[in-house]
Protein backbone atom coordinates (compact mmCIF):
# COMPACT_ATOMS: atom_id res chain seq x y z
CA UNK A 1 0.00 0.00 0.00
CA UNK A 2 1.40 3.36 -0.97
CA UNK A 3 1.86 5.74 1.91
CA UNK A 4 0.56 9.29 1.86
CA UNK A 5 1.57 12.08 4.16
CA UNK A 6 -0.19 15.40 4.51
CA UNK A 7 1.49 17.93 6.70
CA UNK A 8 1.54 21.57 7.64
CA UNK A 9 4.25 23.53 9.38
CA UNK A 10 3.86 27.01 10.80
CA UNK A 11 6.66 29.46 10.06
CA UNK A 12 7.76 32.47 12.00
CA UNK A 13 6.34 35.68 10.46
CA UNK A 14 8.06 36.40 7.15
CA UNK A 15 9.79 33.03 7.03
CA UNK A 16 7.41 31.16 4.78
CA UNK A 17 8.98 31.74 1.40
CA UNK A 18 12.42 30.78 2.70
CA UNK A 19 11.03 27.55 4.18
CA UNK A 20 9.38 26.76 0.82
CA UNK A 21 12.70 27.35 -0.93
CA UNK A 22 14.50 25.03 1.50
CA UNK A 23 11.90 22.29 1.09
CA UNK A 24 12.06 22.49 -2.70
CA UNK A 25 15.87 22.46 -2.71
CA UNK A 26 16.18 19.13 -0.92
CA UNK A 27 14.51 16.96 -3.55
CA UNK A 28 17.50 15.48 -5.34
CA UNK A 29 17.51 12.09 -3.66
CA UNK A 30 13.79 11.71 -3.07
CA UNK A 31 12.85 9.83 -6.23
CA UNK A 32 15.56 7.24 -5.69
CA UNK A 33 14.44 6.89 -2.06
CA UNK A 34 10.95 5.82 -3.11
CA UNK A 35 9.13 9.15 -3.25
CA UNK A 36 6.42 9.36 -5.91
CA UNK A 37 5.02 12.76 -5.03
CA UNK A 38 6.30 15.73 -3.08
CA UNK A 39 4.24 18.89 -3.44
CA UNK A 40 4.83 22.09 -1.51
CA UNK A 41 2.14 24.74 -1.29
CA UNK A 42 0.90 27.81 0.52
CA UNK A 43 -2.47 29.39 1.15
CA UNK A 44 -3.71 32.95 1.14
CA UNK A 45 -5.95 32.08 4.07
CA UNK A 46 -2.97 31.59 6.41
CA UNK A 47 0.24 33.25 5.19
CA UNK A 48 2.53 31.63 7.77
CA UNK A 49 1.60 28.05 6.92
CA UNK A 50 3.39 25.70 4.53
CA UNK A 51 1.60 22.61 3.19
CA UNK A 52 3.37 19.44 2.11
CA UNK A 53 1.72 16.53 0.31
CA UNK A 54 3.77 13.40 -0.17
CA UNK A 55 3.23 9.92 -1.61
CA UNK A 56 5.81 7.19 -1.00
CA UNK A 57 6.15 3.64 -2.23
CA UNK A 58 5.60 2.53 1.38
CA UNK A 59 5.67 3.85 4.93
CA UNK A 60 9.10 2.26 5.32
CA UNK A 61 10.48 4.23 2.39
CA UNK A 62 9.22 7.44 3.95
CA UNK A 63 10.69 6.59 7.32
CA UNK A 64 14.08 5.71 5.84
CA UNK A 65 14.16 8.97 3.88
CA UNK A 66 14.26 10.97 7.09
CA UNK A 67 17.83 9.71 7.53
CA UNK A 68 19.02 10.95 4.12
CA UNK A 69 21.74 13.59 4.45
CA UNK A 70 19.87 16.01 2.16
CA UNK A 71 16.68 15.59 4.19
CA UNK A 72 18.49 16.08 7.49
CA UNK A 73 20.23 19.17 6.14
CA UNK A 74 16.94 20.65 4.93
CA UNK A 75 15.28 20.01 8.29
CA UNK A 76 18.19 21.60 10.16
CA UNK A 77 18.14 24.63 7.87
CA UNK A 78 14.39 25.15 8.17
CA UNK A 79 14.05 24.58 11.92
CA UNK A 80 15.01 28.10 13.07
CA UNK A 81 12.31 29.51 10.77
CA UNK A 82 9.54 27.33 12.24
CA UNK A 83 7.39 27.84 15.32
CA UNK A 84 7.23 24.14 16.16
CA UNK A 85 3.54 23.84 15.33
CA UNK A 86 3.15 20.87 13.00
CA UNK A 87 0.15 18.87 11.90
CA UNK A 88 0.45 15.57 10.11
CA UNK A 89 -1.94 13.03 8.69
CA UNK A 90 -0.89 9.65 7.36
CA UNK A 91 -2.99 8.29 4.52
CA UNK A 92 -3.34 4.90 2.87
CA UNK A 93 -3.24 5.81 -0.81
CA UNK A 94 -5.86 3.73 -2.58
CA UNK A 95 -5.35 5.03 -6.09
CA UNK A 96 -5.65 7.93 -8.41
CA UNK A 97 -4.42 9.82 -11.39
CA UNK A 98 -1.03 11.43 -11.90
CA UNK A 99 1.19 9.28 -9.72
CA UNK A 100 4.28 8.02 -11.48
CA UNK B 1 -0.15 29.21 -10.37
CA UNK B 2 -1.19 25.60 -10.11
CA UNK B 3 -4.18 25.02 -7.88
CA UNK B 4 -4.19 22.44 -5.11
CA UNK B 5 -7.22 21.08 -3.34
CA UNK B 6 -7.18 19.00 -0.20
CA UNK B 7 -10.48 17.63 0.92
CA UNK B 8 -12.11 15.13 3.20
CA UNK B 9 -15.60 13.74 3.07
CA UNK B 10 -17.26 11.72 5.79
CA UNK B 11 -19.16 8.63 4.72
CA UNK B 12 -22.02 6.89 6.38
CA UNK B 13 -20.82 3.84 8.33
CA UNK B 14 -19.73 1.12 5.96
CA UNK B 15 -19.91 3.34 2.89
CA UNK B 16 -16.28 4.32 2.61
CA UNK B 17 -15.00 1.71 0.19
CA UNK B 18 -17.92 2.28 -2.15
CA UNK B 19 -17.26 6.04 -2.14
CA UNK B 20 -13.59 5.37 -2.91
CA UNK B 21 -14.63 3.15 -5.82
CA UNK B 22 -16.94 5.85 -7.19
CA UNK B 23 -14.27 8.54 -6.92
CA UNK B 24 -11.70 6.37 -8.68
CA UNK B 25 -14.14 5.41 -11.44
CA UNK B 26 -14.78 8.98 -12.56
CA UNK B 27 -11.26 9.82 -13.69
CA UNK B 28 -11.52 9.35 -17.44
CA UNK B 29 -11.87 12.98 -18.43
CA UNK B 30 -9.82 14.54 -15.68
CA UNK B 31 -6.46 14.68 -17.43
CA UNK B 32 -7.94 16.40 -20.48
CA UNK B 33 -9.73 18.83 -18.18
CA UNK B 34 -6.45 20.05 -16.69
CA UNK B 35 -6.02 17.72 -13.73
CA UNK B 36 -2.40 16.87 -12.91
CA UNK B 37 -3.00 14.89 -9.74
CA UNK B 38 -6.00 13.15 -8.22
CA UNK B 39 -5.20 10.91 -5.27
CA UNK B 40 -7.79 9.14 -3.13
CA UNK B 41 -6.88 7.77 0.26
CA UNK B 42 -8.16 6.53 3.58
CA UNK B 43 -6.83 6.41 7.10
CA UNK B 44 -6.93 3.80 9.84
CA UNK B 45 -7.38 6.60 12.37
CA UNK B 46 -10.85 7.46 11.05
CA UNK B 47 -12.47 4.65 9.04
CA UNK B 48 -15.40 6.72 7.75
CA UNK B 49 -13.28 9.45 6.17
CA UNK B 50 -12.12 9.68 2.56
CA UNK B 51 -9.21 11.97 1.63
CA UNK B 52 -8.77 13.55 -1.77
CA UNK B 53 -5.65 15.41 -2.93
CA UNK B 54 -5.86 17.21 -6.25
CA UNK B 55 -3.59 19.44 -8.32
CA UNK B 56 -5.01 21.32 -11.31
CA UNK B 57 -3.43 23.51 -13.96
CA UNK B 58 -5.40 26.43 -12.47
CA UNK B 59 -8.33 27.16 -10.18
CA UNK B 60 -10.41 27.80 -13.31
CA UNK B 61 -9.69 24.32 -14.64
CA UNK B 62 -10.83 22.83 -11.34
CA UNK B 63 -13.99 24.89 -11.28
CA UNK B 64 -14.87 23.98 -14.86
CA UNK B 65 -14.33 20.28 -14.14
CA UNK B 66 -17.23 20.29 -11.69
CA UNK B 67 -19.54 20.62 -14.69
CA UNK B 68 -18.17 17.55 -16.49
CA UNK B 69 -20.85 14.87 -16.94
CA UNK B 70 -18.60 12.18 -15.40
CA UNK B 71 -17.90 14.40 -12.38
CA UNK B 72 -21.56 15.23 -11.92
CA UNK B 73 -22.50 11.58 -12.20
CA UNK B 74 -19.88 10.59 -9.61
CA UNK B 75 -21.07 13.26 -7.20
CA UNK B 76 -24.69 12.17 -7.61
CA UNK B 77 -23.77 8.53 -7.06
CA UNK B 78 -21.70 9.23 -3.95
CA UNK B 79 -24.04 11.70 -2.26
CA UNK B 80 -26.38 9.16 -0.60
CA UNK B 81 -23.34 7.53 1.00
CA UNK B 82 -22.05 10.77 2.55
CA UNK B 83 -23.03 12.49 5.78
CA UNK B 84 -22.59 15.99 4.37
CA UNK B 85 -19.52 16.74 6.48
CA UNK B 86 -16.83 18.07 4.15
CA UNK B 87 -13.58 19.89 4.78
CA UNK B 88 -11.67 21.60 2.03
CA UNK B 89 -8.44 23.55 1.79
CA UNK B 90 -7.31 25.36 -1.34
CA UNK B 91 -3.55 25.53 -1.84
CA UNK B 92 -1.29 27.55 -4.11
CA UNK B 93 1.06 24.86 -5.41
CA UNK B 94 4.57 26.32 -5.42
CA UNK B 95 6.42 23.31 -6.75
CA UNK B 96 7.55 19.82 -6.10
CA UNK B 97 8.42 16.43 -7.40
CA UNK B 98 6.22 13.99 -9.25
CA UNK B 99 3.74 16.29 -10.94
CA UNK B 100 3.34 15.61 -14.64
Coordinates of C-alpha atoms in Angstrom, one line a residue:
Chain A
X1 CA 0.0 0.0 0.0
X2 CA 1.4 3.4 -1.0
X3 CA 1.9 5.7 1.9
X4 CA 0.6 9.3 1.9
X5 CA 1.6 12.1 4.2
X6 CA -0.2 15.4 4.5
X7 CA 1.5 17.9 6.7
X8 CA 1.5 21.6 7.6
X9 CA 4.2 23.5 9.4
X10 CA 3.9 27.0 10.8
X11 CA 6.7 29.5 10.1
X12 CA 7.8 32.5 12.0
X13 CA 6.3 35.7 10.5
X14 CA 8.1 36.4 7.2
X15 CA 9.8 33.0 7.0
X16 CA 7.4 31.2 4.8
X17 CA 9.0 31.7 1.4
X18 CA 12.4 30.8 2.7
X19 CA 11.0 27.6 4.2
X20 CA 9.4 26.8 0.8
X21 CA 12.7 27.4 -0.9
X22 CA 14.5 25.0 1.5
X23 CA 11.9 22.3 1.1
X24 CA 12.1 22.5 -2.7
X25 CA 15.9 22.5 -2.7
X26 CA 16.2 19.1 -0.9
X27 CA 14.5 17.0 -3.6
X28 CA 17.5 15.5 -5.3
X29 CA 17.5 12.1 -3.7
X30 CA 13.8 11.7 -3.1
X31 CA 12.9 9.8 -6.2
X32 CA 15.6 7.2 -5.7
X33 CA 14.4 6.9 -2.1
X34 CA 11.0 5.8 -3.1
X35 CA 9.1 9.2 -3.2
X36 CA 6.4 9.4 -5.9
X37 CA 5.0 12.8 -5.0
X38 CA 6.3 15.7 -3.1
X39 CA 4.2 18.9 -3.4
X40 CA 4.8 22.1 -1.5
X41 CA 2.1 24.7 -1.3
X42 CA 0.9 27.8 0.5
X43 CA -2.5 29.4 1.1
X44 CA -3.7 33.0 1.1
X45 CA -5.9 32.1 4.1
X46 CA -3.0 31.6 6.4
X47 CA 0.2 33.3 5.2
X48 CA 2.5 31.6 7.8
X49 CA 1.6 28.1 6.9
X50 CA 3.4 25.7 4.5
X51 CA 1.6 22.6 3.2
X52 CA 3.4 19.4 2.1
X53 CA 1.7 16.5 0.3
X54 CA 3.8 13.4 -0.2
X55 CA 3.2 9.9 -1.6
X56 CA 5.8 7.2 -1.0
X57 CA 6.1 3.6 -2.2
X58 CA 5.6 2.5 1.4
X59 CA 5.7 3.9 4.9
X60 CA 9.1 2.3 5.3
X61 CA 10.5 4.2 2.4
X62 CA 9.2 7.4 3.9
X63 CA 10.7 6.6 7.3
X64 CA 14.1 5.7 5.8
X65 CA 14.2 9.0 3.9
X66 CA 14.3 11.0 7.1
X67 CA 17.8 9.7 7.5
X68 CA 19.0 10.9 4.1
X69 CA 21.7 13.6 4.4
X70 CA 19.9 16.0 2.2
X71 CA 16.7 15.6 4.2
X72 CA 18.5 16.1 7.5
X73 CA 20.2 19.2 6.1
X74 CA 16.9 20.7 4.9
X75 CA 15.3 20.0 8.3
X76 CA 18.2 21.6 10.2
X77 CA 18.1 24.6 7.9
X78 CA 14.4 25.1 8.2
X79 CA 14.0 24.6 11.9
X80 CA 15.0 28.1 13.1
X81 CA 12.3 29.5 10.8
X82 CA 9.5 27.3 12.2
X83 CA 7.4 27.8 15.3
X84 CA 7.2 24.1 16.2
X85 CA 3.5 23.8 15.3
X86 CA 3.1 20.9 13.0
X87 CA 0.2 18.9 11.9
X88 CA 0.5 15.6 10.1
X89 CA -1.9 13.0 8.7
X90 CA -0.9 9.6 7.4
X91 CA -3.0 8.3 4.5
X92 CA -3.3 4.9 2.9
X93 CA -3.2 5.8 -0.8
X94 CA -5.9 3.7 -2.6
X95 CA -5.3 5.0 -6.1
X96 CA -5.7 7.9 -8.4
X97 CA -4.4 9.8 -11.4
X98 CA -1.0 11.4 -11.9
X99 CA 1.2 9.3 -9.7
X100 CA 4.3 8.0 -11.5
Chain B
X1 CA -0.2 29.2 -10.4
X2 CA -1.2 25.6 -10.1
X3 CA -4.2 25.0 -7.9
X4 CA -4.2 22.4 -5.1
X5 CA -7.2 21.1 -3.3
X6 CA -7.2 19.0 -0.2
X7 CA -10.5 17.6 0.9
X8 CA -12.1 15.1 3.2
X9 CA -15.6 13.7 3.1
X10 CA -17.3 11.7 5.8
X11 CA -19.2 8.6 4.7
X12 CA -22.0 6.9 6.4
X13 CA -20.8 3.8 8.3
X14 CA -19.7 1.1 6.0
X15 CA -19.9 3.3 2.9
X16 CA -16.3 4.3 2.6
X17 CA -15.0 1.7 0.2
X18 CA -17.9 2.3 -2.2
X19 CA -17.3 6.0 -2.1
X20 CA -13.6 5.4 -2.9
X21 CA -14.6 3.2 -5.8
X22 CA -16.9 5.8 -7.2
X23 CA -14.3 8.5 -6.9
X24 CA -11.7 6.4 -8.7
X25 CA -14.1 5.4 -11.4
X26 CA -14.8 9.0 -12.6
X27 CA -11.3 9.8 -13.7
X28 CA -11.5 9.4 -17.4
X29 CA -11.9 13.0 -18.4
X30 CA -9.8 14.5 -15.7
X31 CA -6.5 14.7 -17.4
X32 CA -7.9 16.4 -20.5
X33 CA -9.7 18.8 -18.2
X34 CA -6.4 20.0 -16.7
X35 CA -6.0 17.7 -13.7
X36 CA -2.4 16.9 -12.9
X37 CA -3.0 14.9 -9.7
X38 CA -6.0 13.2 -8.2
X39 CA -5.2 10.9 -5.3
X40 CA -7.8 9.1 -3.1
X41 CA -6.9 7.8 0.3
X42 CA -8.2 6.5 3.6
X43 CA -6.8 6.4 7.1
X44 CA -6.9 3.8 9.8
X45 CA -7.4 6.6 12.4
X46 CA -10.8 7.5 11.1
X47 CA -12.5 4.6 9.0
X48 CA -15.4 6.7 7.8
X49 CA -13.3 9.5 6.2
X50 CA -12.1 9.7 2.6
X51 CA -9.2 12.0 1.6
X52 CA -8.8 13.5 -1.8
X53 CA -5.7 15.4 -2.9
X54 CA -5.9 17.2 -6.2
X55 CA -3.6 19.4 -8.3
X56 CA -5.0 21.3 -11.3
X57 CA -3.4 23.5 -14.0
X58 CA -5.4 26.4 -12.5
X59 CA -8.3 27.2 -10.2
X60 CA -10.4 27.8 -13.3
X61 CA -9.7 24.3 -14.6
X62 CA -10.8 22.8 -11.3
X63 CA -14.0 24.9 -11.3
X64 CA -14.9 24.0 -14.9
X65 CA -14.3 20.3 -14.1
X66 CA -17.2 20.3 -11.7
X67 CA -19.5 20.6 -14.7
X68 CA -18.2 17.6 -16.5
X69 CA -20.8 14.9 -16.9
X70 CA -18.6 12.2 -15.4
X71 CA -17.9 14.4 -12.4
X72 CA -21.6 15.2 -11.9
X73 CA -22.5 11.6 -12.2
X74 CA -19.9 10.6 -9.6
X75 CA -21.1 13.3 -7.2
X76 CA -24.7 12.2 -7.6
X77 CA -23.8 8.5 -7.1
X78 CA -21.7 9.2 -3.9
X79 CA -24.0 11.7 -2.3
X80 CA -26.4 9.2 -0.6
X81 CA -23.3 7.5 1.0
X82 CA -22.1 10.8 2.5
X83 CA -23.0 12.5 5.8
X84 CA -22.6 16.0 4.4
X85 CA -19.5 16.7 6.5
X86 CA -16.8 18.1 4.2
X87 CA -13.6 19.9 4.8
X88 CA -11.7 21.6 2.0
X89 CA -8.4 23.6 1.8
X90 CA -7.3 25.4 -1.3
X91 CA -3.6 25.5 -1.8
X92 CA -1.3 27.5 -4.1
X93 CA 1.1 24.9 -5.4
X94 CA 4.6 26.3 -5.4
X95 CA 6.4 23.3 -6.8
X96 CA 7.5 19.8 -6.1
X97 CA 8.4 16.4 -7.4
X98 CA 6.2 14.0 -9.3
X99 CA 3.7 16.3 -10.9
X100 CA 3.3 15.6 -14.6

